[in-house]
């Protein structure tokens, strides 16, 4: 068995004295593990860092085996990531979110999104908002996608400012007014009709609150696991950046996924 | 299956030697034979040294270093600057910095790094004792000498965070071109870090 693909490194573990077990999110083969011989050598250690993109060749005798990976760097981002607390927590969160997905399930759109996020992790104007979108995409892949295209009550497509915690569907201002205390706020940049909207600091935090509610209820809770520490740390780092800081517009970002 | 060529005592010695870093079953067999051949001048003294080490080695309650006394030789050394504390991941890192003899400071051994993948959280490494040491007020500068890996730097940022309420200067090791390194062979990330952290010449 052999395949070649592009992958984003999301995790590394030591294996024996000189090898490493590397976890990559690949374009056509999903999240995949493989052993890299000599992965702990001085030459390979800078390459085998989370956030780096690599060209991988996977080989195994039979498909069920973990197999071995040989990797060549395509884009090394680790040094830039290490320079920013937000990026460091972001790369940990990126790995934790992708790890929720089943192994070896090809998800090219999610791969593209993860690649874009990895390239913008050290940019507070883009990275956090993209991460919210990734969380929505992960929920969707796991079968718990939110419907943010139209109002669940009236069917209108404008002025969507709430999400029903029960159905995960958007609710417009008028229909949601009587129940506004029970509804979750929908930030502008996530509403399907307002994808061109910029994401303010408060919007991004509201986005994390929204995705956090559904991740907890539909993913972490049923699996009996706590939300990843990286998520709390990433949001804390974002809050530390200060509510006075406005995040630039996200328009024009080729996300590959939508809510 | 290959027949045993030695008694269970020797087999046991080979099995234990094979667990040492850098030794596989074949090299463990060679090491065992070498020890057996040099029974008086090597095997006996080695066994004694290992017994003494087992009985007397302690972990320093102040810094986490290993020594035969507590506090360890490094912590008890009055010539070291008590205002400077170097935070390292492992005892091996402490020894490496001591070999370099670049500074006369005290150390704090974390015993690992935060690693979400391996489930290592803040409670699993020596962070509480670090905060207590710094809170005593004698330390003016902390040098974060952790590995230039994502886990190492995540730990460094976490330490900076938990010490932010204390009046202490926090620095970290520079990232860049190693001595003897050729630019052509360095990865792009290291090169960009070296450019960003360039110094006056």
XYZ file of C-alpha atoms in Angstrom:
460
model
C 0.000 0.000 0.000
C 1.311 3.449 -0.824
C -0.061 6.930 -1.343
C 1.279 10.447 -1.708
C -0.530 13.482 -0.369
C -0.133 16.896 1.157
C -0.616 17.101 4.901
C -0.740 19.507 7.819
C 1.059 18.225 10.908
C -1.210 18.340 13.954
C 0.605 16.125 16.445
C 3.883 14.359 17.146
C 4.765 11.705 19.680
C 8.111 10.171 20.411
C 8.462 6.558 19.383
C 11.495 4.728 20.672
C 14.752 6.575 20.566
C 14.882 7.933 17.072
C 11.429 7.631 15.513
C 8.278 9.697 15.868
C 4.608 8.977 15.359
C 3.217 11.857 13.374
C -0.426 12.809 12.987
C -1.233 14.659 9.785
C -4.418 16.070 8.329
C -4.115 15.199 4.664
C -6.042 16.519 1.713
C -7.338 13.218 0.310
C -6.737 10.703 3.090
C -8.113 12.546 6.102
C -6.478 12.513 9.486
C -3.758 9.913 9.367
C -1.038 8.581 11.632
C 2.283 7.209 10.530
C 5.696 6.452 11.928
C 8.540 8.611 10.690
C 11.865 6.822 10.990
C 14.558 9.201 12.210
C 11.805 11.640 13.159
C 13.730 12.807 16.192
C 16.892 13.641 14.291
C 18.210 17.194 14.208
C 17.314 17.381 10.538
C 13.723 16.240 10.978
C 12.730 17.916 14.244
C 12.243 21.401 12.751
C 10.048 19.836 10.052
C 7.991 17.698 12.406
C 6.307 20.494 14.317
C 2.560 21.150 14.478
C 1.440 23.741 11.956
C 3.962 22.783 9.274
C 2.731 21.548 5.903
C 4.509 18.579 4.406
C 4.453 16.345 1.362
C 3.860 12.836 2.709
C 4.401 9.380 1.323
C 2.636 6.690 3.362
C 3.558 3.042 3.040
C 2.271 -0.083 4.751
C 1.993 -3.766 3.941
C -1.762 -3.768 4.565
C -4.161 -0.861 4.872
C -5.035 -1.502 8.527
C -1.456 -0.923 9.656
C -0.336 2.437 10.953
C 2.404 2.404 8.342
C 5.401 4.617 7.874
C 5.472 8.171 6.599
C 8.252 9.960 4.831
C 7.839 13.700 4.820
C 9.326 16.682 3.017
C 8.580 20.231 4.146
C 6.325 22.409 1.985
C 5.604 25.316 4.346
C 7.316 25.594 7.724
C 5.258 27.806 9.986
C 6.341 26.521 13.393
C 8.853 29.315 14.044
C 6.230 31.994 13.344
C 3.711 30.131 15.496
C 6.171 29.976 18.402
C 6.440 33.759 18.383
C 2.825 34.288 19.389
C 0.889 32.991 22.363
C -2.346 33.128 20.390
C -0.814 31.112 17.546
C 0.607 28.512 19.931
C -2.739 27.959 21.599
C -4.339 28.105 18.157
C -2.231 25.307 16.721
C -3.032 23.175 19.775
C -6.738 23.919 19.335
C -6.549 23.201 15.616
C -5.128 19.758 16.391
C -7.694 19.109 19.114
C -10.591 19.986 16.779
C -9.296 17.899 13.882
C -8.750 15.037 16.311
C -12.518 14.953 16.898
C -12.943 13.734 13.329
C -12.722 10.068 12.424
C -9.371 8.836 11.181
C -8.765 8.265 7.474
C -11.965 9.994 6.393
C -11.140 12.237 3.410
C -12.308 15.804 4.088
C -10.630 18.015 1.475
C -12.656 21.132 2.385
C -11.685 20.858 6.041
C -8.080 20.315 5.034
C -8.154 23.538 3.028
C -9.708 25.400 5.944
C -7.116 24.020 8.346
C -4.332 25.074 5.962
C -5.673 28.628 5.771
C -6.024 28.793 9.547
C -2.472 27.492 10.027
C -1.227 30.281 7.775
C -3.089 32.951 9.784
C -2.676 31.691 13.325
C -0.364 34.544 14.252
C -2.792 37.103 12.837
C -5.346 38.079 15.510
C -7.479 39.756 12.858
C -8.116 36.507 10.997
C -7.036 33.426 12.927
C -9.681 33.465 15.697
C -12.612 34.140 13.341
C -11.429 31.363 11.052
C -11.196 29.066 14.047
C -14.856 29.710 14.860
C -15.714 28.710 11.294
C -13.627 25.563 11.663
C -15.573 24.653 14.794
C -18.812 25.071 12.840
C -17.410 22.910 10.055
C -16.325 20.216 12.529
C -19.818 20.227 14.071
C -21.253 19.868 10.597
C -18.926 16.964 9.712
C -19.917 15.197 12.913
C -23.592 15.514 11.997
C -24.452 18.451 14.253
C -24.264 21.278 11.729
C -26.062 24.533 12.460
C -28.474 25.912 9.903
C -27.718 29.606 9.718
C -29.288 30.263 6.322
C -32.826 31.267 7.317
C -35.043 31.913 10.302
C -36.417 28.691 11.808
C -39.661 30.452 12.748
C -40.467 32.772 9.848
C -38.235 31.539 7.014
C -36.802 35.005 6.367
C -33.142 35.254 5.447
C -32.394 38.717 6.842
C -31.754 40.092 10.294
C -30.736 36.716 11.699
C -29.333 37.501 15.133
C -30.127 34.453 17.268
C -29.619 30.692 17.199
C -32.031 28.306 18.831
C -30.126 26.132 21.335
C -32.698 23.413 20.768
C -32.637 23.086 16.987
C -29.340 24.770 16.101
C -31.173 26.923 13.553
C -30.968 30.678 13.093
C -33.789 32.894 14.351
C -34.500 36.433 13.133
C -34.803 39.462 15.394
C -38.582 39.751 15.160
C -39.366 36.084 15.728
C -36.803 35.686 18.476
C -37.696 38.781 20.500
C -40.083 37.013 22.951
C -37.464 34.330 23.700
C -34.305 36.383 23.398
C -33.114 35.391 26.899
C -33.159 31.750 25.914
C -31.583 32.126 22.483
C -27.893 32.220 21.680
C -26.524 35.338 19.967
C -25.523 34.841 16.341
C -22.630 37.132 15.399
C -22.944 38.906 12.076
C -19.951 37.251 10.454
C -21.512 33.800 10.846
C -24.956 34.577 9.445
C -25.203 33.041 5.991
C -26.408 36.286 4.476
C -23.682 38.370 6.132
C -20.577 36.336 5.296
C -18.929 39.492 3.990
C -19.291 41.171 7.399
C -16.172 41.908 9.423
C -15.658 40.167 12.724
C -15.223 42.379 15.770
C -13.494 41.086 18.873
C -16.875 40.722 20.595
C -18.288 38.908 17.542
C -15.507 36.338 17.628
C -16.024 35.722 21.333
C -19.771 35.370 20.706
C -18.906 32.915 17.931
C -16.861 30.816 20.331
C -19.692 30.909 22.866
C -22.075 29.677 20.175
C -19.886 26.837 18.909
C -18.837 26.016 22.468
C -22.451 25.416 23.469
C -23.050 22.924 20.663
C -19.630 21.262 20.950
C -20.247 20.698 24.643
C -23.792 19.457 24.187
C -23.370 17.319 21.076
C -19.724 16.258 21.029
C -17.841 16.503 24.321
C -20.772 15.727 26.607
C -21.900 12.511 24.881
C -18.288 11.351 24.582
C -17.759 12.003 28.271
C -14.740 14.222 27.688
C -13.924 17.743 28.749
C -13.463 20.474 26.149
C -9.788 20.648 25.222
C -7.654 22.846 27.456
C -6.312 24.429 24.261
C -9.772 25.875 23.558
C -9.968 27.600 26.922
C -6.375 28.816 26.558
C -6.972 30.119 23.022
C -10.072 32.060 24.068
C -8.264 33.401 27.160
C -5.397 34.557 24.944
C -7.903 36.197 22.627
C -9.583 37.967 25.539
C -6.201 39.159 26.729
C -5.617 40.827 23.389
C -8.231 43.276 24.558
C -11.756 44.115 23.654
C -10.577 47.506 22.364
C -8.792 45.875 19.488
C -10.968 45.652 16.400
C -10.461 42.739 14.084
C -10.257 43.494 10.421
C -12.787 42.432 7.854
C -12.790 38.799 6.871
C -14.243 39.355 3.445
C -12.532 37.631 0.583
C -11.056 34.765 2.572
C -11.385 31.530 0.574
C -12.671 29.458 3.434
C -13.715 26.361 1.586
C -16.502 25.848 4.128
C -19.456 27.874 5.271
C -21.728 27.598 8.230
C 12.880 -20.169 18.417
C 16.530 -19.806 19.354
C 17.733 -21.916 22.270
C 18.956 -20.212 25.398
C 22.726 -20.060 25.576
C 22.995 -18.689 29.101
C 21.333 -19.161 32.462
C 18.388 -17.066 33.654
C 20.665 -14.665 35.611
C 22.583 -13.693 32.491
C 19.412 -13.566 30.423
C 17.949 -11.194 33.026
C 21.062 -8.996 32.837
C 20.755 -8.858 29.045
C 17.039 -8.037 29.242
C 17.665 -5.166 31.661
C 20.570 -3.786 29.661
C 18.393 -3.868 26.549
C 16.062 -1.375 28.242
C 18.779 1.289 28.366
C 18.683 4.065 25.759
C 20.753 3.226 22.703
C 20.884 -0.501 23.432
C 18.879 -3.157 21.634
C 18.946 -6.887 22.390
C 22.063 -7.490 20.321
C 24.098 -4.634 21.789
C 22.814 -5.536 25.265
C 24.239 -9.021 24.761
C 27.596 -7.515 23.790
C 27.532 -5.202 26.809
C 26.656 -8.116 29.101
C 29.510 -10.216 27.724
C 31.890 -7.280 28.150
C 30.795 -6.846 31.772
C 31.165 -10.543 32.445
C 34.629 -10.561 30.930
C 35.655 -7.560 33.069
C 33.924 -8.876 36.150
C 36.330 -7.541 38.748
C 37.288 -4.194 37.248
C 33.890 -3.236 35.755
C 30.920 -5.404 36.726
C 31.552 -5.256 40.479
C 32.224 -1.500 40.681
C 29.292 -0.811 38.368
C 26.933 -2.883 40.506
C 28.167 -1.081 43.613
C 27.830 2.338 41.993
C 24.302 1.522 40.894
C 23.374 0.303 44.363
C 24.753 3.489 45.930
C 22.926 5.579 43.361
C 19.678 3.746 44.046
C 20.044 4.224 47.791
C 21.248 7.804 47.878
C 19.950 9.747 44.908
C 17.269 12.268 45.802
C 15.213 14.784 43.903
C 15.976 18.308 45.092
C 12.900 19.679 46.838
C 13.740 23.204 45.650
C 14.541 22.795 41.966
C 13.760 19.197 40.922
C 17.383 18.356 40.048
C 18.763 14.952 41.018
C 21.620 14.725 43.490
C 22.684 12.840 46.569
C 21.661 15.704 48.843
C 18.690 17.956 49.274
C 18.958 20.863 48.492
C 21.155 19.847 45.587
C 24.702 21.027 44.898
C 23.459 23.685 42.477
C 20.886 25.141 44.891
C 23.355 25.074 47.790
C 26.121 26.828 45.850
C 26.477 30.326 47.398
C 28.359 31.662 44.337
C 25.256 31.433 42.155
C 23.148 34.497 41.545
C 19.982 33.976 43.602
C 18.174 36.639 41.561
C 18.378 34.619 38.346
C 16.386 31.447 37.769
C 16.652 29.281 34.657
C 13.591 27.153 33.920
C 14.383 23.921 32.066
C 12.303 20.952 30.973
C 14.480 18.109 32.219
C 17.539 17.383 34.305
C 19.367 16.619 31.040
C 18.749 20.241 29.978
C 20.103 21.498 33.297
C 23.244 19.430 32.815
C 23.609 20.725 29.240
C 23.446 24.343 30.423
C 25.918 23.606 33.188
C 28.309 22.103 30.637
C 28.042 25.324 28.653
C 28.953 27.273 31.823
C 27.338 30.344 30.305
C 25.801 31.615 33.530
C 25.940 31.112 37.279
C 22.262 30.927 38.069
C 19.880 28.629 39.867
C 17.498 26.306 38.068
C 13.989 24.987 38.140
C 13.305 21.637 36.468
C 9.750 21.335 35.170
C 9.926 17.598 34.558
C 8.272 17.865 31.140
C 6.179 20.205 29.069
C 2.490 20.830 28.663
C 1.301 18.479 25.959
C -2.376 18.334 25.051
C -1.736 15.289 22.854
C -0.195 13.306 25.702
C -2.639 14.632 28.279
C 0.054 16.491 30.245
C -1.559 19.446 31.966
C -0.310 22.157 34.364
C -0.800 19.891 37.406
C 1.489 17.247 35.931
C 4.650 19.355 35.876
C 6.445 21.387 38.564
C 4.637 24.667 38.062
C 3.172 25.198 41.544
C 6.631 25.040 43.108
C 7.900 27.501 40.473
C 5.215 30.025 41.374
C 5.987 29.570 45.084
C 9.712 30.140 44.484
C 9.116 33.281 42.480
C 6.557 34.586 44.977
C 9.219 34.539 47.703
C 10.538 37.691 46.011
C 14.267 36.982 45.745
C 14.170 36.243 42.000
C 14.472 39.209 39.637
C 14.789 37.400 36.289
C 13.493 34.112 34.948
C 15.107 32.667 31.838
C 12.799 30.234 30.059
C 15.266 27.702 28.616
C 12.686 25.349 27.163
C 12.929 23.541 23.852
C 12.100 25.412 20.641
C 9.158 23.109 19.979
C 5.467 23.905 19.965
C 5.010 22.083 23.294
C 8.037 23.819 24.818
C 6.920 27.266 23.731
C 3.306 26.626 24.789
C 4.706 25.850 28.232
C 6.812 29.031 28.142
C 3.750 31.141 27.340
C 1.784 29.428 30.092
C 4.546 30.176 32.606
C 4.628 33.815 31.505
C 0.885 33.903 32.052
C 0.873 32.434 35.560
C 3.753 34.662 36.659
C 2.321 37.829 35.148
C 1.034 39.097 38.525
C 4.509 38.876 40.051
C 7.136 41.554 39.621
C 9.731 39.550 37.734
C 11.480 39.955 34.390
C 10.902 36.981 32.077
C 13.257 36.256 29.184
C 13.685 33.300 26.854
C 16.485 31.806 24.818
C 17.010 33.244 21.343
C 15.990 31.195 18.308
C 18.211 31.233 15.252
C 21.348 30.072 13.502
C 23.317 27.478 15.515
C 27.091 27.848 15.815
C 28.588 26.049 12.831
C 25.257 26.163 11.030
C 25.140 26.854 7.300
C 22.249 29.035 6.167
C 21.648 26.890 3.118
C 20.774 23.916 5.330
C 18.506 25.726 7.787
C 14.745 25.475 7.554
C 12.830 28.621 6.594
C 11.239 28.968 10.026
C 14.573 29.078 11.823
C 15.913 31.545 9.287
C 12.944 33.879 9.681
C 13.245 33.652 13.486
C 16.949 34.517 13.181
C 16.161 37.516 10.988
C 13.451 38.725 13.369
C 15.756 38.417 16.369
C 18.856 39.923 14.696
C 21.165 41.936 16.947
C 23.384 44.990 16.463
C 26.844 44.143 15.176
